[in-house]
XYZ file of C-alpha atoms in Angstrom:
597
model
C 114.782 -64.936 -165.590
C 111.550 -62.934 -165.410
C 111.315 -59.164 -165.166
C 109.976 -59.423 -161.620
C 112.915 -61.624 -160.588
C 115.358 -59.105 -162.088
C 113.665 -56.203 -160.272
C 113.635 -58.157 -157.016
C 117.333 -58.927 -157.414
C 118.164 -55.289 -158.090
C 116.204 -54.182 -155.034
C 118.019 -56.742 -152.916
C 121.368 -55.505 -154.238
C 120.441 -51.921 -153.369
C 119.281 -52.988 -149.920
C 122.542 -54.861 -149.249
C 124.583 -51.913 -150.516
C 122.719 -49.526 -148.213
C 123.090 -51.855 -145.256
C 126.827 -51.881 -145.948
C 126.758 -48.082 -145.865
C 124.985 -48.262 -142.518
C 127.883 -50.332 -141.150
C 130.413 -47.769 -142.417
C 128.400 -44.894 -140.985
C 128.197 -46.714 -137.655
C 131.979 -46.456 -137.410
C 131.780 -42.735 -138.082
C 129.092 -42.449 -135.422
C 131.425 -44.100 -132.934
C 134.144 -41.561 -133.816
C 131.799 -38.646 -133.192
C 130.614 -40.078 -129.884
C 134.207 -40.552 -128.777
C 134.524 -36.747 -128.740
C 131.440 -36.369 -126.568
C 131.971 -34.580 -123.284
C 128.980 -35.599 -121.165
C 127.158 -33.072 -119.038
C 127.580 -33.328 -115.300
C 125.115 -35.719 -113.696
C 123.310 -32.955 -111.798
C 121.965 -31.588 -115.083
C 120.607 -34.948 -116.212
C 118.650 -36.188 -113.204
C 117.795 -35.221 -109.620
C 119.914 -36.326 -106.697
C 119.536 -40.071 -105.957
C 117.756 -39.317 -102.686
C 114.644 -38.256 -104.642
C 114.330 -41.712 -106.215
C 115.216 -43.452 -102.952
C 112.437 -41.548 -101.186
C 109.990 -42.492 -103.932
C 110.952 -46.164 -103.741
C 110.635 -46.059 -99.933
C 107.200 -44.440 -100.195
C 106.069 -47.099 -102.682
C 107.368 -49.931 -100.492
C 105.775 -48.426 -97.395
C 102.478 -48.103 -99.231
C 102.660 -51.744 -100.260
C 103.293 -52.808 -96.653
C 100.447 -50.685 -95.267
C 97.916 -51.330 -98.007
C 99.042 -54.264 -100.174
C 95.547 -54.836 -101.524
C 95.477 -51.486 -103.288
C 98.760 -52.074 -105.128
C 97.913 -55.695 -105.948
C 94.554 -54.563 -107.290
C 96.303 -52.205 -109.724
C 98.775 -54.917 -110.736
C 96.079 -57.541 -111.244
C 94.110 -55.128 -113.408
C 97.206 -54.574 -115.569
C 97.919 -58.318 -115.768
C 94.365 -59.258 -116.670
C 94.131 -56.684 -119.439
C 97.517 -57.730 -120.806
C 96.622 -61.427 -120.849
C 93.185 -60.736 -122.339
C 94.751 -58.742 -125.186
C 97.166 -61.608 -125.927
C 94.437 -64.259 -125.779
C 92.136 -62.236 -128.031
C 94.917 -61.892 -130.608
C 95.653 -65.624 -130.457
C 91.995 -66.508 -130.917
C 91.735 -64.312 -134.009
C 94.808 -66.001 -135.520
C 93.419 -69.469 -134.754
C 90.267 -68.464 -136.608
C 92.392 -67.538 -139.597
C 91.911 -63.787 -139.081
C 95.082 -61.700 -139.287
C 93.613 -58.823 -137.303
C 94.083 -56.902 -134.079
C 91.909 -57.649 -131.037
C 89.526 -55.140 -129.486
C 91.420 -52.008 -128.562
C 90.057 -49.650 -125.925
C 93.269 -47.661 -125.406
C 92.976 -43.883 -125.920
C 93.775 -42.177 -129.206
C 97.391 -41.048 -129.466
C 98.824 -39.371 -132.558
C 102.116 -41.207 -132.118
C 100.232 -44.336 -133.172
C 98.493 -42.950 -136.250
C 99.993 -45.456 -138.731
C 97.358 -48.042 -139.631
C 99.562 -50.962 -138.514
C 99.140 -49.883 -134.882
C 95.412 -50.461 -135.275
C 95.303 -53.336 -137.806
C 98.375 -55.509 -137.279
C 98.050 -57.907 -134.309
C 101.746 -57.721 -133.344
C 102.082 -53.942 -133.454
C 98.669 -53.425 -131.912
C 99.597 -55.658 -128.995
C 102.836 -53.678 -128.543
C 100.877 -50.436 -128.487
C 98.239 -51.718 -126.084
C 100.839 -53.131 -123.702
C 102.863 -49.913 -123.767
C 99.829 -47.763 -123.017
C 98.694 -50.050 -120.219
C 102.192 -50.020 -118.680
C 102.283 -46.238 -118.976
C 98.941 -45.945 -117.216
C 100.104 -48.309 -114.458
C 103.183 -46.164 -113.825
C 101.086 -42.982 -113.725
C 98.709 -44.528 -111.200
C 101.579 -45.788 -109.032
C 103.166 -42.330 -108.967
C 99.870 -40.555 -108.277
C 99.234 -42.808 -105.274
C 102.630 -42.260 -103.636
C 102.287 -40.937 -100.118
C 104.790 -39.497 -97.681
C 106.693 -37.377 -100.207
C 106.969 -33.609 -100.220
C 104.885 -31.877 -102.892
C 108.011 -30.902 -104.821
C 109.538 -34.388 -104.674
C 106.267 -35.879 -105.882
C 106.139 -33.390 -108.733
C 109.698 -34.272 -109.678
C 108.991 -38.014 -109.606
C 105.928 -37.404 -111.754
C 108.010 -35.425 -114.258
C 110.838 -37.960 -114.532
C 108.446 -40.903 -114.699
C 106.702 -39.202 -117.632
C 110.086 -38.781 -119.299
C 110.708 -42.518 -118.961
C 107.234 -43.290 -120.300
C 107.747 -41.052 -123.321
C 111.231 -42.389 -123.986
C 110.113 -46.047 -123.904
C 107.362 -45.678 -126.493
C 107.687 -48.438 -129.131
C 107.561 -45.712 -131.784
C 111.030 -44.617 -130.667
C 112.756 -47.867 -131.677
C 113.315 -49.022 -135.232
C 112.446 -52.658 -134.562
C 109.043 -51.725 -133.150
C 108.118 -48.838 -135.425
C 106.148 -50.205 -138.404
C 106.214 -46.912 -140.294
C 110.015 -46.722 -140.140
C 110.373 -50.380 -141.110
C 107.978 -49.910 -144.004
C 109.966 -46.888 -145.187
C 113.221 -48.858 -144.995
C 111.771 -51.594 -147.224
C 110.240 -49.096 -149.671
C 113.550 -47.238 -150.075
C 115.771 -50.355 -150.125
C 117.427 -49.118 -146.930
C 118.156 -45.588 -148.190
C 116.029 -44.092 -145.395
C 118.306 -45.775 -142.839
C 121.412 -44.373 -144.534
C 119.895 -40.888 -144.683
C 118.730 -41.133 -141.092
C 122.117 -42.205 -139.810
C 123.749 -39.344 -141.739
C 121.265 -36.927 -140.116
C 122.088 -38.331 -136.684
C 125.842 -38.014 -137.211
C 125.458 -34.458 -138.502
C 123.436 -33.418 -135.437
C 125.884 -35.032 -133.030
C 128.888 -33.552 -134.833
C 127.339 -30.063 -134.742
C 126.944 -30.259 -130.956
C 130.175 -31.928 -129.857
C 128.490 -35.300 -129.435
C 125.465 -33.928 -127.568
C 122.201 -35.029 -129.146
C 120.061 -32.054 -130.130
C 117.619 -32.887 -132.880
C 117.729 -30.299 -135.650
C 114.152 -29.089 -135.965
C 114.423 -26.893 -139.065
C 116.309 -26.720 -142.329
C 118.900 -24.061 -141.512
C 119.845 -23.609 -145.159
C 116.345 -22.326 -145.905
C 116.753 -19.143 -143.870
C 119.012 -16.123 -143.882
C 118.836 -13.516 -141.160
C 118.284 -10.228 -142.929
C 117.473 -12.135 -146.133
C 114.113 -13.841 -145.662
C 113.658 -13.409 -141.896
C 114.341 -10.358 -139.703
C 113.865 -8.117 -142.734
C 112.048 -5.057 -141.347
C 114.077 -2.100 -142.693
C 115.965 0.003 -140.194
C 119.368 0.963 -138.845
C 121.657 0.174 -135.950
C 121.849 3.516 -134.134
C 123.806 2.534 -131.016
C 125.969 -0.316 -129.791
C 127.657 -1.310 -126.553
C 128.986 -4.617 -125.226
C 125.496 -5.905 -124.338
C 123.217 -4.779 -127.146
C 122.680 -3.106 -130.468
C 119.852 -0.580 -130.654
C 117.779 -0.922 -133.815
C 115.552 1.912 -135.050
C 113.100 0.857 -137.749
C 112.214 2.976 -140.772
C 108.769 4.595 -140.780
C 106.097 3.554 -143.254
C 103.704 6.402 -142.434
C 104.045 10.137 -143.100
C 103.480 10.973 -139.441
C 104.270 9.149 -136.216
C 103.385 9.472 -132.556
C 105.830 11.746 -130.777
C 106.462 9.260 -127.942
C 108.688 6.438 -129.232
C 108.336 2.756 -128.377
C 111.170 0.436 -127.323
C 110.858 -3.350 -127.246
C 113.110 -5.370 -124.960
C 113.055 -9.024 -126.129
C 114.346 -11.878 -123.942
C 118.089 -12.472 -124.249
C 117.596 -16.235 -124.061
C 116.475 -16.038 -127.718
C 116.906 -13.616 -130.620
C 114.615 -10.600 -131.107
C 113.443 -11.628 -134.567
C 110.642 -13.801 -133.205
C 108.852 -10.457 -133.529
C 109.979 -10.109 -137.166
C 110.005 -13.593 -138.688
C 108.239 -12.599 -141.898
C 106.194 -9.672 -143.139
C 102.821 -11.313 -142.510
C 103.338 -11.891 -138.768
C 105.899 -9.248 -137.826
C 104.845 -7.346 -134.720
C 107.613 -4.860 -135.461
C 106.334 -4.090 -138.963
C 102.769 -3.883 -137.672
C 103.676 -1.425 -134.895
C 105.589 0.723 -137.396
C 102.523 0.695 -139.668
C 100.362 1.973 -136.799
C 102.545 5.083 -136.630
C 104.970 4.262 -133.813
C 108.686 5.015 -133.911
C 109.899 1.544 -132.984
C 113.234 0.777 -131.363
C 114.284 -2.798 -130.534
C 117.154 -3.968 -128.364
C 119.122 -6.768 -130.042
C 121.108 -8.458 -127.280
C 124.598 -9.817 -127.767
C 125.071 -13.575 -127.666
C 127.516 -13.681 -124.745
C 130.899 -15.349 -124.822
C 133.033 -16.214 -121.823
C 134.381 -12.657 -121.568
C 130.947 -11.642 -120.231
C 130.878 -14.262 -117.464
C 130.687 -11.584 -114.740
C 127.779 -9.693 -116.296
C 124.813 -9.771 -113.919
C 121.218 -8.659 -113.848
C 122.413 -5.295 -112.532
C 124.490 -4.851 -115.701
C 121.525 -5.727 -117.890
C 119.532 -3.076 -116.036
C 122.206 -0.341 -116.076
C 123.991 -1.013 -119.378
C 120.985 -2.507 -121.112
C 117.609 -1.114 -120.150
C 118.591 2.265 -118.731
C 121.215 2.876 -121.404
C 118.764 2.066 -124.211
C 116.166 4.371 -122.683
C 118.728 7.190 -122.390
C 119.872 6.765 -125.991
C 116.294 6.758 -127.332
C 115.512 9.940 -125.408
C 118.532 11.601 -127.030
C 117.647 10.374 -130.514
C 113.965 11.285 -130.293
C 114.256 14.436 -128.211
C 111.441 13.135 -126.034
C 111.592 13.167 -122.218
C 109.536 9.966 -121.939
C 109.122 6.780 -123.940
C 106.920 3.666 -123.843
C 108.500 0.278 -123.235
C 107.726 -3.413 -123.824
C 109.399 -6.341 -122.073
C 108.963 -9.923 -123.301
C 109.393 -12.905 -120.929
C 112.621 -12.546 -118.906
C 113.011 -9.034 -120.323
C 109.575 -8.229 -118.888
C 110.745 -9.457 -115.492
C 113.832 -7.253 -115.786
C 111.710 -4.309 -116.966
C 109.823 -4.621 -113.678
C 113.163 -4.510 -111.828
C 114.173 -1.469 -113.872
C 110.911 0.316 -113.076
C 111.447 -0.321 -109.374
C 114.979 1.111 -109.605
C 113.756 4.137 -111.576
C 111.146 4.800 -108.888
C 113.866 4.744 -106.227
C 115.967 7.180 -108.280
C 113.104 9.501 -109.187
C 113.523 8.728 -112.902
C 110.263 9.141 -114.848
C 111.672 8.373 -118.318
C 109.069 5.664 -118.965
C 105.516 6.760 -119.651
C 104.066 3.237 -119.767
C 105.193 -0.370 -119.736
C 103.788 -3.437 -121.465
C 104.706 -6.963 -120.423
C 104.465 -10.019 -122.662
C 104.265 -13.407 -120.853
C 106.082 -12.018 -117.827
C 106.634 -13.706 -114.472
C 107.481 -11.737 -111.347
C 106.089 -13.968 -108.594
C 107.871 -17.331 -108.678
C 106.036 -18.827 -105.705
C 104.521 -21.429 -108.031
C 107.099 -22.854 -110.442
C 104.814 -25.012 -112.561
C 106.486 -27.394 -114.987
C 109.905 -25.953 -114.128
C 109.727 -27.256 -110.548
C 111.975 -30.269 -111.355
C 114.716 -27.902 -112.558
C 114.517 -25.250 -109.838
C 115.637 -27.344 -106.873
C 119.044 -27.110 -105.251
C 120.568 -30.208 -106.828
C 119.880 -29.033 -110.371
C 120.840 -25.401 -109.747
C 123.982 -26.536 -107.920
C 124.840 -28.243 -111.206
C 124.141 -24.993 -113.092
C 126.435 -23.125 -110.704
C 129.208 -25.647 -111.349
C 128.581 -25.410 -115.087
C 128.862 -21.612 -115.189
C 131.870 -21.642 -112.854
C 133.642 -23.880 -115.369
C 132.285 -22.449 -118.644
C 131.652 -18.799 -117.706
C 128.222 -18.961 -119.330
C 125.130 -21.118 -119.227
C 125.352 -22.615 -122.688
C 122.330 -22.318 -124.926
C 121.942 -26.011 -125.660
C 121.427 -26.769 -121.942
C 118.439 -24.426 -121.826
C 117.204 -25.645 -125.201
C 117.357 -29.234 -123.992
C 115.476 -28.354 -120.809
C 112.681 -26.576 -122.676
C 112.471 -29.426 -125.178
C 111.979 -32.069 -122.499
C 108.930 -30.181 -121.247
C 107.364 -31.182 -124.582
C 109.501 -34.221 -125.330
C 107.165 -35.976 -127.766
C 106.747 -32.859 -129.912
C 110.274 -31.451 -129.682
C 112.488 -34.536 -129.292
C 111.030 -37.930 -130.153
C 108.754 -37.131 -133.088
C 111.428 -35.026 -134.867
C 114.044 -37.697 -134.071
C 111.873 -40.438 -135.579
C 111.350 -38.453 -138.755
C 115.007 -37.489 -139.073
C 116.889 -40.570 -137.845
C 114.510 -43.454 -138.651
C 112.631 -42.122 -141.657
C 115.610 -40.268 -143.123
C 113.600 -37.092 -143.685
C 115.172 -33.660 -143.922
C 113.946 -31.190 -141.290
C 111.226 -28.817 -142.519
C 111.798 -25.233 -143.677
C 109.888 -23.784 -140.718
C 110.901 -20.282 -139.621
C 109.612 -20.605 -136.050
C 111.602 -23.785 -135.464
C 114.668 -22.182 -137.049
C 114.378 -19.313 -134.559
C 113.855 -21.811 -131.732
C 117.181 -23.435 -132.555
C 119.039 -20.126 -132.888
C 119.440 -19.655 -129.159
C 121.624 -17.580 -126.903
C 123.648 -18.381 -123.822
C 123.438 -16.550 -120.520
C 126.310 -14.910 -118.633
C 127.191 -17.021 -115.620
C 126.573 -14.373 -112.961
C 123.237 -13.360 -114.485
C 122.052 -16.992 -114.665
C 122.991 -17.530 -111.004
C 121.146 -14.383 -109.859
C 118.042 -15.175 -111.855
C 117.798 -18.763 -110.643
C 118.742 -18.196 -107.003
C 117.329 -14.744 -106.186
C 114.234 -14.665 -108.371
C 113.160 -18.232 -109.153
C 114.155 -19.869 -105.871
C 114.065 -17.105 -103.256
C 111.325 -15.045 -104.933
C 112.839 -11.910 -103.431
C 111.260 -9.369 -105.783
C 107.784 -10.015 -104.361
C 109.121 -10.796 -100.883
C 111.778 -9.036 -98.845
C 113.130 -7.215 -101.892
C 116.029 -7.826 -104.255
C 119.308 -6.089 -103.460
C 120.511 -4.694 -106.776
C 122.083 -1.534 -108.206
C 122.482 -0.124 -104.703
C 118.761 -0.354 -103.913
C 116.205 -2.794 -102.551
C 113.891 -3.504 -105.456
C 110.278 -4.563 -104.867
C 107.373 -5.128 -107.202
C 105.275 -2.721 -105.138
C 107.504 0.105 -106.437
C 106.027 -0.259 -109.947
C 103.341 2.412 -110.302
C 103.262 3.699 -113.913
C 100.463 2.709 -116.343
C 100.982 -0.917 -117.390
C 99.512 -3.579 -119.646
C 100.200 -7.297 -119.239
C 99.594 -9.754 -122.085
C 99.640 -13.440 -121.162
C 98.769 -16.648 -123.018
C 96.148 -19.210 -122.091
C 98.156 -22.391 -122.753
C 101.617 -20.990 -122.000
C 103.642 -23.689 -120.191
C 106.703 -21.455 -119.701
C 105.051 -18.445 -118.073
C 101.630 -19.698 -117.010
C 99.049 -16.940 -117.217
C 97.778 -17.514 -113.677
C 101.303 -17.065 -112.310
C 101.788 -13.922 -114.404
C 98.466 -12.620 -113.083
C 99.413 -13.267 -109.454
C 102.595 -11.201 -109.798
C 100.894 -8.469 -111.816
C 98.312 -7.999 -109.059
C 101.104 -6.951 -106.705
C 102.199 -3.877 -108.672
C 100.874 -0.541 -107.430
C 99.961 0.878 -110.831
C 96.607 2.649 -110.713
C 96.161 2.056 -114.448
C 96.439 -1.663 -115.191
C 95.202 -3.710 -118.152
C 95.396 -7.493 -118.190
C 94.844 -9.607 -121.309
C 94.891 -13.376 -121.817
C 95.465 -14.416 -125.419
C 94.529 -17.835 -126.675
C 97.391 -20.241 -127.505
C 100.895 -20.452 -126.055
C 104.095 -18.582 -125.238
C 104.917 -17.682 -128.852
C 101.767 -18.132 -130.944
C 99.679 -16.195 -128.423
C 101.976 -13.172 -128.787
C 102.830 -13.472 -132.484
C 99.150 -13.319 -133.428
C 98.599 -10.765 -136.225
C 95.045 -9.480 -136.835
C 95.212 -10.571 -140.477
C 95.304 -14.245 -139.444
C 92.021 -14.040 -137.514
C 93.204 -17.092 -135.622
C 93.317 -16.670 -131.845
C 91.011 -14.582 -129.681
C 91.630 -13.055 -126.271
C 90.036 -12.427 -122.876
C 89.733 -9.205 -120.877
C 88.411 -8.303 -117.438
C 89.009 -5.050 -115.565
C 88.457 -6.637 -112.126
C 92.025 -7.410 -111.106
C 91.288 -8.083 -107.441
C 89.689 -11.426 -108.316
C 91.448 -14.768 -108.111
C 92.752 -16.054 -111.437
C 89.915 -18.561 -111.757
C 87.305 -15.914 -110.933
C 88.933 -13.500 -113.374
C 88.616 -16.009 -116.211
C 85.072 -17.040 -115.268
C 83.935 -13.408 -115.479
C 86.153 -12.398 -118.427
C 84.835 -11.259 -121.793
C 86.036 -13.200 -124.820
C 86.910 -11.244 -127.972
C 87.396 -12.759 -131.399
C 90.691 -11.983 -133.092
C 94.098 -10.682 -132.106
C 94.796 -8.561 -129.045
C 97.114 -6.320 -131.083
C 94.447 -3.713 -132.011
C 93.298 -3.544 -128.363
C 96.868 -2.885 -127.282
C 97.230 -0.274 -130.024
C 94.149 1.555 -128.677
C 95.673 1.468 -125.179
C 99.181 2.483 -126.274
C 98.142 5.262 -128.650
C 96.568 7.195 -125.765
C 99.992 7.260 -124.090
C 101.945 8.205 -127.203
C 101.228 11.914 -127.625
C 100.414 13.840 -130.781
C 101.413 13.088 -134.367
C 104.596 14.615 -135.779
C 106.524 14.194 -139.015
C 107.961 10.715 -139.356
C 111.466 10.204 -137.986
C 114.130 8.545 -140.094
C 116.510 6.272 -138.167
C 119.435 7.975 -136.440
C 120.494 11.576 -136.004
C 123.639 13.596 -136.567
C 124.795 12.633 -133.071
C 123.697 9.022 -133.594
C 124.664 8.137 -137.160
C 123.710 4.724 -138.477
C 126.268 2.049 -137.647
C 124.820 -0.337 -140.204
C 121.573 -1.765 -141.486
C 119.120 -3.735 -139.395
C 119.120 -6.460 -138.223
C 122.709 -5.655 -137.223
C 125.638 -7.859 -136.263
C 124.759 -9.178 -132.797
C 121.727 -11.121 -134.017
C 123.938 -13.151 -136.364
C 126.298 -14.351 -133.654
C 125.819 -18.020 -132.822
C 125.783 -19.438 -129.318
C 128.857 -21.130 -127.908
C 128.680 -24.921 -127.778
């Protein structure tokens, strides 16, 4: 027996052994799935009437204008047949090659087999032509409401993305090639990854995006030195240690969103907004919200305002001895900071000297990519969920956000983990993304019904904390920072709401990039620029057309704005006081609490 025959035999033995392991793991997979408690149908798809209406509209269109639909179908058929015939002709000529391919470039199909191999190339071409046919059919639907059409468009795109041949082992050449190269070990590793992810989420499939073992909160992320100087049931107040001999007398408090953890602003030293602000001479406080359990089911937006925002402000005034402070609100916390400012105006409370908003929506008249999830059928499902669970569980929100970018956040990671058998990367941003927080049931209901659906804050007013809160009550100096490609809080929507405040001193900035990268954009990186324009009466499009582009981060521009509202320099403050002794080191305890499954 030759050496090659021996090696081939050994490889075959290893392949058979690994395939046997796959069979054993399949049984374990079945056990895990048996424990799965599926989500209610309302959270998975719209009410059937939406699809019935779409089918009726398509059928009606075919009856009224059959030529148009047949024309689209014949175009698809002819291109499909031509691709097949071209491939056959090449094979008959003895050429094992793909036919001419005029489909657009798509990074999902970057492996050379998709371009070179006639079988896989034909699969790719047919998939992309089918996808285009579906998009055209949906775009030409008539007789539907704008929202129903947007929902059909969204769910049809989900089907298109899901049915990509890259998502199936038998039609993914890269995964098949890896299986052969590793004698099946990649399939074993992938199945183990799949089982681990399902087991970690009670049978619900959430692809792990980052290597959790690579990060330790307070160890190599969230490491800015400081102390916990106050705690109540909703938050811990962190005061960070100064790195300058003097500081501005007016302190700064940052309210992060309670959908995620605060340490997006302190991932590592090089991109920590918290460390940078401390280095500019600000006394920085950050609210670290609790990850709610079912005992907080009845906590509402009014509690977040009274026990969260107003309580933090009061505590910082006591600690600093200052009558006024500057505040920042990020995302949903920026929305709630607007509500707080309206309430403070009603009560004659001038404790805030200025307010800065990061990617903050206040006018929900246009719901953008969230339109499919902000209709009654879906929110009825949320209401039933929180009535049963007490909270809106984190993985439901995480899943929703992921499907907005399904190829990047679901299918591509799933292919790498489950088909290729790769371990998730040690990526701090993705680790943070997976370290989510739930929402108290009452708060989730109020936010979705009163703000997102009814848009009361910019309309008739929101009844809360014994007052009618309106955006027109906000009149202190403000700065709003938005992000050009943000799909969560679109900058044009942020701008529309910001225009409705009555502040006489308003600064509006659009940073390049998206919801996170546009905010976490340190000057040292010299990566993303930003736009400014002082003419805030213009439409959003006019504002951008006339805006001035600036190279580099917006952080120094904000520093120049904020420093003018921060008073004189005084000796640096160490965290805590005699009346507010340190309760522990930053980042505290609340940030380490994991979300309920």
